[in-house]
CSV table of C-alpha atoms and ligand atoms in Angstrom, one decimal:
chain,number,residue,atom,x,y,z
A,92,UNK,CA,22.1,-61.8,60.4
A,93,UNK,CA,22.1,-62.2,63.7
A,94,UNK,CA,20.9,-59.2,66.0
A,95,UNK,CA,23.3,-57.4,68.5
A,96,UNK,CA,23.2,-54.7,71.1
A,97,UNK,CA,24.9,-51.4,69.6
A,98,UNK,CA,25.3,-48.5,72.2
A,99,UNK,CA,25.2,-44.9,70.7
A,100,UNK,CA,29.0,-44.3,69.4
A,101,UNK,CA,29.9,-41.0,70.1
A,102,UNK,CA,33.8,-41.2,69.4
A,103,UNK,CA,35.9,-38.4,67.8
A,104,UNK,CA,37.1,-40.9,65.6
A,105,UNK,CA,37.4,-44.0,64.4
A,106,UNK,CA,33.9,-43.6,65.3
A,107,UNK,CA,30.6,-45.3,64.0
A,108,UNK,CA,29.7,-46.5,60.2
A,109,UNK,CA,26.2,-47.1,58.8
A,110,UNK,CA,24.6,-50.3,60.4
A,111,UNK,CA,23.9,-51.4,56.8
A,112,UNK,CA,27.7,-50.9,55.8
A,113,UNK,CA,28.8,-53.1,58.7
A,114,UNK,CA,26.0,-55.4,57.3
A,115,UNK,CA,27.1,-55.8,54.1
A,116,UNK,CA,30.7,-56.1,55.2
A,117,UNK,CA,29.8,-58.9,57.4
A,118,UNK,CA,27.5,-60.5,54.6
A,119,UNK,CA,30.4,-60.6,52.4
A,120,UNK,CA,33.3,-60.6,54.0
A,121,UNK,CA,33.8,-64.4,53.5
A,122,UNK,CA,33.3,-64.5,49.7
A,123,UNK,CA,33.1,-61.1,47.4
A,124,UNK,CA,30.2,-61.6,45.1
A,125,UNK,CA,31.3,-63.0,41.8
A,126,UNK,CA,34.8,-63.3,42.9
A,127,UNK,CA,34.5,-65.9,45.6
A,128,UNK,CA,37.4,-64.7,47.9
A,129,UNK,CA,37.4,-62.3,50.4
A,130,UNK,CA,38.1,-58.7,50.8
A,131,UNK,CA,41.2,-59.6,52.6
A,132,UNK,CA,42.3,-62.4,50.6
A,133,UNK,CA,42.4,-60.8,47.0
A,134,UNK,CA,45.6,-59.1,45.4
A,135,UNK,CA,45.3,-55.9,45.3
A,136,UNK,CA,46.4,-56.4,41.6
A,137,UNK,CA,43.2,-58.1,40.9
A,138,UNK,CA,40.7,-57.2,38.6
A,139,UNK,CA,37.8,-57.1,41.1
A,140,UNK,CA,40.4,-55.0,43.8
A,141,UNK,CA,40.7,-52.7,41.0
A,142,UNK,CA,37.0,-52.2,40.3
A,143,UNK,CA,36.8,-51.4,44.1
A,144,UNK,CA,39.3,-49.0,43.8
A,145,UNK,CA,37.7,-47.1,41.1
A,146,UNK,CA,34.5,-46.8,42.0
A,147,UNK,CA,35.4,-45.5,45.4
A,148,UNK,CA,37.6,-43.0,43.3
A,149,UNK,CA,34.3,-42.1,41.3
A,150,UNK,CA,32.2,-42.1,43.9
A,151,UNK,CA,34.1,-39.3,45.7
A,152,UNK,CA,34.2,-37.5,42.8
A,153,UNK,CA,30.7,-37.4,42.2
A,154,UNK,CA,29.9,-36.3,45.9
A,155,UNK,CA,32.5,-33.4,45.7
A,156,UNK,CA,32.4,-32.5,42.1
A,157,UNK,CA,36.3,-33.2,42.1
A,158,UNK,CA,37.0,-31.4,38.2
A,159,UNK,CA,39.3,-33.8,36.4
A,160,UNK,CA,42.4,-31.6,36.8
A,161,UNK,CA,42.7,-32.8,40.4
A,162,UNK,CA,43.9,-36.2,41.2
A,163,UNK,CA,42.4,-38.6,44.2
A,164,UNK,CA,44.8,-40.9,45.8
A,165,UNK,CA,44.6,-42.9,48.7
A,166,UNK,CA,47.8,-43.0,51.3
A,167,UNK,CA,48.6,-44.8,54.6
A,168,UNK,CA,50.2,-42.7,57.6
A,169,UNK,CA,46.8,-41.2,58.6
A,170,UNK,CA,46.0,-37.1,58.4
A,171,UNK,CA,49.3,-36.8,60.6
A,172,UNK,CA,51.5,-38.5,57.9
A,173,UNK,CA,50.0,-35.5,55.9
A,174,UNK,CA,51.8,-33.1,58.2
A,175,UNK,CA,54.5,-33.7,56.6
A,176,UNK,CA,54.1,-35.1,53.1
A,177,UNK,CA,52.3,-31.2,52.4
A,178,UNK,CA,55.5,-29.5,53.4
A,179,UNK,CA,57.9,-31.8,52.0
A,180,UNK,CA,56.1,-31.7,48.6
A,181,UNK,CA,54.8,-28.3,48.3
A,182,UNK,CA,57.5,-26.3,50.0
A,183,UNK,CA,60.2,-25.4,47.8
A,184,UNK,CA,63.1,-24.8,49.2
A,185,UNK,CA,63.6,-20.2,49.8
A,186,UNK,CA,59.7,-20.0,49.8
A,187,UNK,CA,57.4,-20.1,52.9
A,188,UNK,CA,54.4,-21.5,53.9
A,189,UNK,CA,51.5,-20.1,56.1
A,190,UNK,CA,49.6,-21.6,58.6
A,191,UNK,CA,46.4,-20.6,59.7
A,192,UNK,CA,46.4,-22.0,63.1
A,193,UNK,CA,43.2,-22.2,64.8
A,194,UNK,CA,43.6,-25.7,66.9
A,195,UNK,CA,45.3,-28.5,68.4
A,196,UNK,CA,45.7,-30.5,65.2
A,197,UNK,CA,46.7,-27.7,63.1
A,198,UNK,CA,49.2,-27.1,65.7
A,199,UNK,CA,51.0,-30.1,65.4
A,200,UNK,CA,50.3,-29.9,61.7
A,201,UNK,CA,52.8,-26.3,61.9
A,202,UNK,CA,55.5,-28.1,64.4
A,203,UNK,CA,55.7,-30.9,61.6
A,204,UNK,CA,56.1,-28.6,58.9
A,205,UNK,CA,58.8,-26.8,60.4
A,206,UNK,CA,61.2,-29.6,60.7
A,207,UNK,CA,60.8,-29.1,56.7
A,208,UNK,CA,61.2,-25.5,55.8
A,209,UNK,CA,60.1,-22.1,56.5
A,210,UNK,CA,57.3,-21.4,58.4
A,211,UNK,CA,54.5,-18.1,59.2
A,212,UNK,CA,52.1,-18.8,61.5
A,213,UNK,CA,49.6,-16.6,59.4
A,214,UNK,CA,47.2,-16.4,62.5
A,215,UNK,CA,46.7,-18.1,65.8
A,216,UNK,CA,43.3,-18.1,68.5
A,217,UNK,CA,46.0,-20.5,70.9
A,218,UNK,CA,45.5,-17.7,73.4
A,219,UNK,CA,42.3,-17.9,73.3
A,220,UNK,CA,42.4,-21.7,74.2
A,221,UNK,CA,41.2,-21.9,70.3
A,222,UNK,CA,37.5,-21.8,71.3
A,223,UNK,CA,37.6,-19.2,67.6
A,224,UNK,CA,38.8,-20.0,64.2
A,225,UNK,CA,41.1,-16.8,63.6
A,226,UNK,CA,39.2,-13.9,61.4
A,227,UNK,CA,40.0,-13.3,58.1
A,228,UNK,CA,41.0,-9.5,59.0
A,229,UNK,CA,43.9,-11.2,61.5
A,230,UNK,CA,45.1,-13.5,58.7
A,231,UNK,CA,49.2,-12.0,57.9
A,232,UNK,CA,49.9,-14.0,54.4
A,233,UNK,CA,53.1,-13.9,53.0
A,234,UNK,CA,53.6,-12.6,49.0
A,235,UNK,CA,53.8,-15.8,47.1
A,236,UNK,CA,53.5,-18.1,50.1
A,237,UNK,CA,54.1,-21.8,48.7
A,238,UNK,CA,50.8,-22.4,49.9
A,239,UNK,CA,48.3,-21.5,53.3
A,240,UNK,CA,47.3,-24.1,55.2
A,241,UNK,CA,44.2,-24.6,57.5
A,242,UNK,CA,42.2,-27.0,59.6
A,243,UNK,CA,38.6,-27.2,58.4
A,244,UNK,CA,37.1,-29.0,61.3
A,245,UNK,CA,39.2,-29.0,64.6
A,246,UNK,CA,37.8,-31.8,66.3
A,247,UNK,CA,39.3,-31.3,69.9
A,248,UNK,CA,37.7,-27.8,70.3
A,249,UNK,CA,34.4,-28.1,68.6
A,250,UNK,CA,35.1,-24.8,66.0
A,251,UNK,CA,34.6,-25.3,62.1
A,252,UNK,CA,35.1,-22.8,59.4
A,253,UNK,CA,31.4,-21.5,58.1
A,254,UNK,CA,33.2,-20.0,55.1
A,255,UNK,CA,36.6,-20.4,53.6
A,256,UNK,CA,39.4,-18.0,54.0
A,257,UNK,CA,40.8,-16.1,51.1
A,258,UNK,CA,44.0,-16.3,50.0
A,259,UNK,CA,43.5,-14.7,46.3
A,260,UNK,CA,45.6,-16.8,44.1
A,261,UNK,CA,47.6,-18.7,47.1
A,262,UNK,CA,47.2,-22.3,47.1
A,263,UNK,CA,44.5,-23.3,50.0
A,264,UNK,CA,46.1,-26.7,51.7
A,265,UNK,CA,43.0,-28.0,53.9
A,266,UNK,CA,42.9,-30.9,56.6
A,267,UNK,CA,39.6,-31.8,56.3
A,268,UNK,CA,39.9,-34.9,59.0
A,269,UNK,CA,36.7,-34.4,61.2
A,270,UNK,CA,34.5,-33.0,58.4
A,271,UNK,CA,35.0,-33.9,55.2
A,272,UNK,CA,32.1,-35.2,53.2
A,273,UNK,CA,29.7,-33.6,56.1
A,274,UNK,CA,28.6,-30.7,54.1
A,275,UNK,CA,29.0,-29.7,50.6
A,276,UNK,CA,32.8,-28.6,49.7
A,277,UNK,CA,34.3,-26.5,46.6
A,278,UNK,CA,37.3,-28.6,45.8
A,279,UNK,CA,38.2,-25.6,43.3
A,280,UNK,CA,39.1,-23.2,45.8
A,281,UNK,CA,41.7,-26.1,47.2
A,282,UNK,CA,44.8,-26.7,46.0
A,283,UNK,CA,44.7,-30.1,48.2
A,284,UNK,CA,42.4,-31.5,50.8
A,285,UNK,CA,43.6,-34.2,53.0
A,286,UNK,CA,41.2,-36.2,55.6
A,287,UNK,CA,41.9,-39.1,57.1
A,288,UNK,CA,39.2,-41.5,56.5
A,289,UNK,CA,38.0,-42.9,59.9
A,290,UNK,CA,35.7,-40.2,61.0
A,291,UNK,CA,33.2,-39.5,58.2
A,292,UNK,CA,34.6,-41.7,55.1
A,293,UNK,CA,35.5,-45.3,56.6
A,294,UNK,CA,37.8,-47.1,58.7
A,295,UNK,CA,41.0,-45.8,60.0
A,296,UNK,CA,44.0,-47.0,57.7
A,297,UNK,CA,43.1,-45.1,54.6
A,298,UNK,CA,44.0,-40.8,54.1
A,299,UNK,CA,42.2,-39.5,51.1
A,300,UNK,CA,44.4,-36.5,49.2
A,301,UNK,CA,42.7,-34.3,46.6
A,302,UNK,CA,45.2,-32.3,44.9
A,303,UNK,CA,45.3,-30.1,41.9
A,304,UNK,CA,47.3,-31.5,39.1
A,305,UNK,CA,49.9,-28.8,38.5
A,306,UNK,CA,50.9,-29.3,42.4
A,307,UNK,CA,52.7,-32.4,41.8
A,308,UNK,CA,55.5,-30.6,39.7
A,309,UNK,CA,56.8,-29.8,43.2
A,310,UNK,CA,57.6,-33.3,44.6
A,311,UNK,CA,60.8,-33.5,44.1
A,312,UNK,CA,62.5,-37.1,43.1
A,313,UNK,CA,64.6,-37.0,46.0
A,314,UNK,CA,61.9,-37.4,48.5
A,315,UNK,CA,61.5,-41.1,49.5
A,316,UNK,CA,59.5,-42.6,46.7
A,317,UNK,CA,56.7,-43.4,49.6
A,318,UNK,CA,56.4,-39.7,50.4
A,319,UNK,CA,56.1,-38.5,46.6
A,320,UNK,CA,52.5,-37.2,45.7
A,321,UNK,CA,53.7,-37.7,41.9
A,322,UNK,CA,54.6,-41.5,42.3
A,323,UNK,CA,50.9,-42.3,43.9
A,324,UNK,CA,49.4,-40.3,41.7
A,325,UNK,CA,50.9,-42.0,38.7
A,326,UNK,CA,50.5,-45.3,39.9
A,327,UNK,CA,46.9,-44.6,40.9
A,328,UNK,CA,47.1,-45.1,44.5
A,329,UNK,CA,48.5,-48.4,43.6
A,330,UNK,CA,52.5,-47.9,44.1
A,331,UNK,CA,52.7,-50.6,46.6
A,332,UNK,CA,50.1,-52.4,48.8
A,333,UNK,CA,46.9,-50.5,49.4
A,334,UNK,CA,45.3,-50.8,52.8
A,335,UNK,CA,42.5,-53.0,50.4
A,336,UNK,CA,40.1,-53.7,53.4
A,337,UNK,CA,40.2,-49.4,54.1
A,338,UNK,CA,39.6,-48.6,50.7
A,339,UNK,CA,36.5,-51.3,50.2
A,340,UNK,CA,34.8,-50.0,53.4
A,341,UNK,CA,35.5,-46.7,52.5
A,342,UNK,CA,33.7,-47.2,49.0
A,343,UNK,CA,30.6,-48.6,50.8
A,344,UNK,CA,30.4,-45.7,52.9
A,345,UNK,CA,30.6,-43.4,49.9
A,346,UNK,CA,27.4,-45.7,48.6
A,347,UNK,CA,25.3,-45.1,50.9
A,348,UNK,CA,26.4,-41.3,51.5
A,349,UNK,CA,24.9,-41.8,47.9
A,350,UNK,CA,22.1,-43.3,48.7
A,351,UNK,CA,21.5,-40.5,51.4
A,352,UNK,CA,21.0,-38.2,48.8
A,353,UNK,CA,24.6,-36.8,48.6
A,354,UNK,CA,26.3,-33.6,50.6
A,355,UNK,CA,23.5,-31.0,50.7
A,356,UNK,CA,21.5,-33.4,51.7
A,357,UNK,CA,23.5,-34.9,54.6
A,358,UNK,CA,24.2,-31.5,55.6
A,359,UNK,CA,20.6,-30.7,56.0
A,360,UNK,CA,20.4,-33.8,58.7
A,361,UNK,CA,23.5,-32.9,60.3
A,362,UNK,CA,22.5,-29.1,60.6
A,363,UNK,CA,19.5,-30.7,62.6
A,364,UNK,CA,21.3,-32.9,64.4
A,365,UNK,CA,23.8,-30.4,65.8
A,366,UNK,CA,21.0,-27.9,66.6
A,367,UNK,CA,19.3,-30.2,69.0
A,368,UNK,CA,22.6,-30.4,71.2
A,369,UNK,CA,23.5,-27.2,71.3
A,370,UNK,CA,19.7,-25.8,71.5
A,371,UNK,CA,19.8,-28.3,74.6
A,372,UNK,CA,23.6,-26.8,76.0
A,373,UNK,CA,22.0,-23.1,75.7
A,374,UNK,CA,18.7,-24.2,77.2
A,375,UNK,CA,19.4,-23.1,80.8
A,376,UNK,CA,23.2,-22.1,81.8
A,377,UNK,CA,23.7,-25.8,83.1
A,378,UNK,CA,25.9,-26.8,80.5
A,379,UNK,CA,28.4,-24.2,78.7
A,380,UNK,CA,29.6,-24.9,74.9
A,381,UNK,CA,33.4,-24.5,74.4
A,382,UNK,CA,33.0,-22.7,71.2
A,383,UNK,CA,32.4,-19.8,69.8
A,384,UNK,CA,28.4,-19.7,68.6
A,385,UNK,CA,29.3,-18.6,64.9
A,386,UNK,CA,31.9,-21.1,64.3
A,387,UNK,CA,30.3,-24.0,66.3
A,388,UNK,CA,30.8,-27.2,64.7
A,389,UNK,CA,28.6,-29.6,63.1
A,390,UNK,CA,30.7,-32.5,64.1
A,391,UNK,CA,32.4,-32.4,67.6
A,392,UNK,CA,29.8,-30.3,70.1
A,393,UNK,CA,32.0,-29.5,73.1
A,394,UNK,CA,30.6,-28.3,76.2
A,395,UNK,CA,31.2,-28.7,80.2
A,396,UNK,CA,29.5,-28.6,83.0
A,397,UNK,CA,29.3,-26.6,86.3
A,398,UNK,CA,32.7,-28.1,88.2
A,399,UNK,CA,34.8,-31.6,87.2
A,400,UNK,CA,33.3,-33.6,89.7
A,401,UNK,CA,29.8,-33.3,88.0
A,402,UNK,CA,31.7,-33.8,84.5
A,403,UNK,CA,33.1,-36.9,86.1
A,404,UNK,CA,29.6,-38.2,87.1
A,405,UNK,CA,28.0,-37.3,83.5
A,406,UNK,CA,30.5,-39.3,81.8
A,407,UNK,CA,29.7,-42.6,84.0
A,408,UNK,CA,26.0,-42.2,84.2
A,409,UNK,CA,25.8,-41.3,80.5
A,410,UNK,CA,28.1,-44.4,79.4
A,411,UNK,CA,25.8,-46.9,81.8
A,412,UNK,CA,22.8,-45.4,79.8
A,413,UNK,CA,24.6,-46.6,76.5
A,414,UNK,CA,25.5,-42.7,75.3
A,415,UNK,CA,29.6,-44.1,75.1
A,416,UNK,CA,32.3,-41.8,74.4
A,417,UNK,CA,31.3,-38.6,75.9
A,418,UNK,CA,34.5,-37.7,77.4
A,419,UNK,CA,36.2,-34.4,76.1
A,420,UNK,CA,40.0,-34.8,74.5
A,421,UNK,CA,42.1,-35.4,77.5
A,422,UNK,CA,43.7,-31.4,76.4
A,423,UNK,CA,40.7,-29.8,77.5
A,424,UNK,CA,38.6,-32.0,79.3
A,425,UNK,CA,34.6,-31.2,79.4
A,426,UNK,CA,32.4,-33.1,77.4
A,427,UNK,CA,32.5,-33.9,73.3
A,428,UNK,CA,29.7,-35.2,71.4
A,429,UNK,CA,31.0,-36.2,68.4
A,430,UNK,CA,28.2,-36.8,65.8
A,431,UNK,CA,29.1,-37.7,62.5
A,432,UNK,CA,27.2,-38.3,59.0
A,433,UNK,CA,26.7,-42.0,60.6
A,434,UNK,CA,26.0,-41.0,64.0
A,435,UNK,CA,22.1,-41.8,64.0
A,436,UNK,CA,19.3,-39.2,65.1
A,437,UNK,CA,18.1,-41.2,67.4
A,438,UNK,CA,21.4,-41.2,69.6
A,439,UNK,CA,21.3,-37.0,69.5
A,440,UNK,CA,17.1,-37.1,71.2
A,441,UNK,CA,18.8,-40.2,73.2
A,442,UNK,CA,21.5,-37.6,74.8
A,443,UNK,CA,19.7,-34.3,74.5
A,444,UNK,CA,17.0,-36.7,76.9
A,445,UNK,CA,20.2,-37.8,79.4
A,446,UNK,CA,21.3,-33.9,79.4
A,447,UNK,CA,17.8,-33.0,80.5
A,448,UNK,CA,17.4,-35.7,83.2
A,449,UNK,CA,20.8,-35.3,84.0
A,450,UNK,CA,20.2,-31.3,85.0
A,451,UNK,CA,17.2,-32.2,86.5
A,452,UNK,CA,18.8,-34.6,89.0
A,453,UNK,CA,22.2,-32.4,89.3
A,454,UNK,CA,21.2,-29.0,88.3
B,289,LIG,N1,43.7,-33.6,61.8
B,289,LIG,C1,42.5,-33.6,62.4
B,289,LIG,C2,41.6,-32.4,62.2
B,289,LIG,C3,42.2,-34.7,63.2
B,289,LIG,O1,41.0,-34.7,63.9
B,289,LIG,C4,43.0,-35.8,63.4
B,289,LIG,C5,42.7,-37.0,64.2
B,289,LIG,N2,41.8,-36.9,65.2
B,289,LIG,C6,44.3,-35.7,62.7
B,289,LIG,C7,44.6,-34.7,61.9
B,289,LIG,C8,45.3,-36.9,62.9
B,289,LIG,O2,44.8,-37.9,62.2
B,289,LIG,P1,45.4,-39.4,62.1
B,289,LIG,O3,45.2,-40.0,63.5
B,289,LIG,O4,44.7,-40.0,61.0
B,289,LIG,O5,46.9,-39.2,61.8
């Protein structure tokens, strides 16, 4: 193995796997173990490609405690594919669905669904710049909604949901993007979870759906046999040509999420881990987070400094130091630390370190 210079990877997404994943992909990317092809070479109808397939499949399971009356399928299109597979699925035709809109992503997630059917923005924090998740007491559900659907994690603003909403017997639709598999999650108050995998779960290419078994009455068979939950779920993810190399990273990633002891305890590191930044943005008034304390996420810390030009100079200084990736989402602008379950300690007391020295030059 030969030894290379890695800077600390602070991107929103696709953003940065475990060394030893990378490791392994790189030891065996030439010839699979056992099977003497590689990864890329094998047919996805392939004994070995199936094994791969499965045990990914079982290995989420385990980590969320999926219960066998959901199904796990793997689609193509990324999380924004999912904008509109929800609606044209789950949103029979006369019904409505609610949208809990608390950020950019969920946003575009409501604009999708309309081009499908009738939409009720349940709740929106837009005026508010979305630096707040909306509050439960806000929420306006329809009767018999077809289902409610909100953003877990929204990764531009830096806000996460610290508990779920209710929606009594409504089906709860989550985009779980920018934190799924960062913290424990109860799959049974979901009626479907989608998260596209290239922030906490693997490479980009691969969008993992989690949805209750009963849901899939509603795809109709006149969608586009591409866009039918049903027809993946049947086949088993395997309709047509799965994006193979996604899915095998993917599962390697879930192995070592494994090996780290599993969601509680990956929470525990990432609680930590969060708390040094934004201990470090409240130290002194220099630096202001984005986000409302309470809802403050784990994943993307946002935050800005006294005027642009100083933002400008913390983003070059900070990527010469090897911090890379710093820069806030071009719709808001500031700074974003993105710090996911891969994202090593190290890199947060390397920053926290630059945000001190930084101040102390600047301040
Ligand atoms: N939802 C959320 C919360 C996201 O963060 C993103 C991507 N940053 C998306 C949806 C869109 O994902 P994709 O690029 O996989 O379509």
């Amino acid at each position: 193995m030969t030894t290379v210079h890695r800077v600390y990877n602070f991107s929103a997404g696709p953003a940065v796997l475990p060394l030893s994943v990378l490791e392994e992909i790189q030891r065996d990317l030439i010839s699979l173990p056992g099977v003497g092809m590689s990864i890329l070479e094998i047919s996805h109808r392939s004994a070995p490609f199936e094994r791969i397939l499965a045990e990914a499949e079982a290995d989420i399971r385990t980590l969320a405690g999926i219960p066998a009356s959901y199904k796990v399928v793997f689609l193509q299109g990324g999380a924004s594919l999912q904008f509109s597979m929800v609606p044209m699925n789950l949103l029979t035709p006369g019904s409505t669905a609610d949208y809990i809109d608390g950020g950019s992503w969920a946003e575009k997630a409501v604009k999708e669904a309309r081009k499908i059917g009738n939409v009720n923005v349940a709740a929106t924090t837009k005026g508010e710049n979305y630096a707040r998740i909306p509050r439960q007491d806000e929420l306006k559900l329809t009767p018999n909604a077809a289902y409610v659907h909100m953003t877990s994690n929204n990764t531009i603003e830096g806000t996460e949901y610290k508990d779920l909403p209710e929606v009594g017997n409504l089906p709860l639709v989550s985009d779980t993007s920018s934190d799924m598999f960062s913290k424990p999650i109860d799959v049974t108050r979901h009626a479907l979870i989608y998260s596209g995998a290239q922030k906490n779960m693997g490479p980009a290419g691969v969008t993992v759906v989690i949805i209750r078994e009963d849901l899939l009455q509603r795809s109709q068979k006149s969608l586009p046999t591409m866009l039918n939950y049903a027809v993946h779920a049947e086949n088993g993810s395997l309709y047509n040509t799965p994006p193979a190399f996604a899915v095998y990273t993917m599962g390697l990633v879930m192995k070592w999420l494994r090996r780290e002891g599993g969601l509680a305890a990956i929470e525990k590191v990432n609680v930590r881990k969060a708390g040094k930044l934004y201990a470090e943005i409240d130290r002194t008034g220099f630096y202001r987070g984005t986000a409302q304390k309470a809802q403050r996420s784990l994943m993307n810390v946002t935050f800005r400094l006294p005027s642009e030009d100083l933002e400008k100079q913390f983003v070059k200084e900070s990527t010469a130091a090897g911090l890379d990736g710093l820069k806030g989402h071009r719709s808001v602008g500031g700074m974003r630390a993105s710090i996911y379950n891969a994202f090593p300690e190290d890199g947060v007391d390397a920053l926290v370190g630059f945000m001190r020295e930084f101040e102390a030059r600047r301040g």
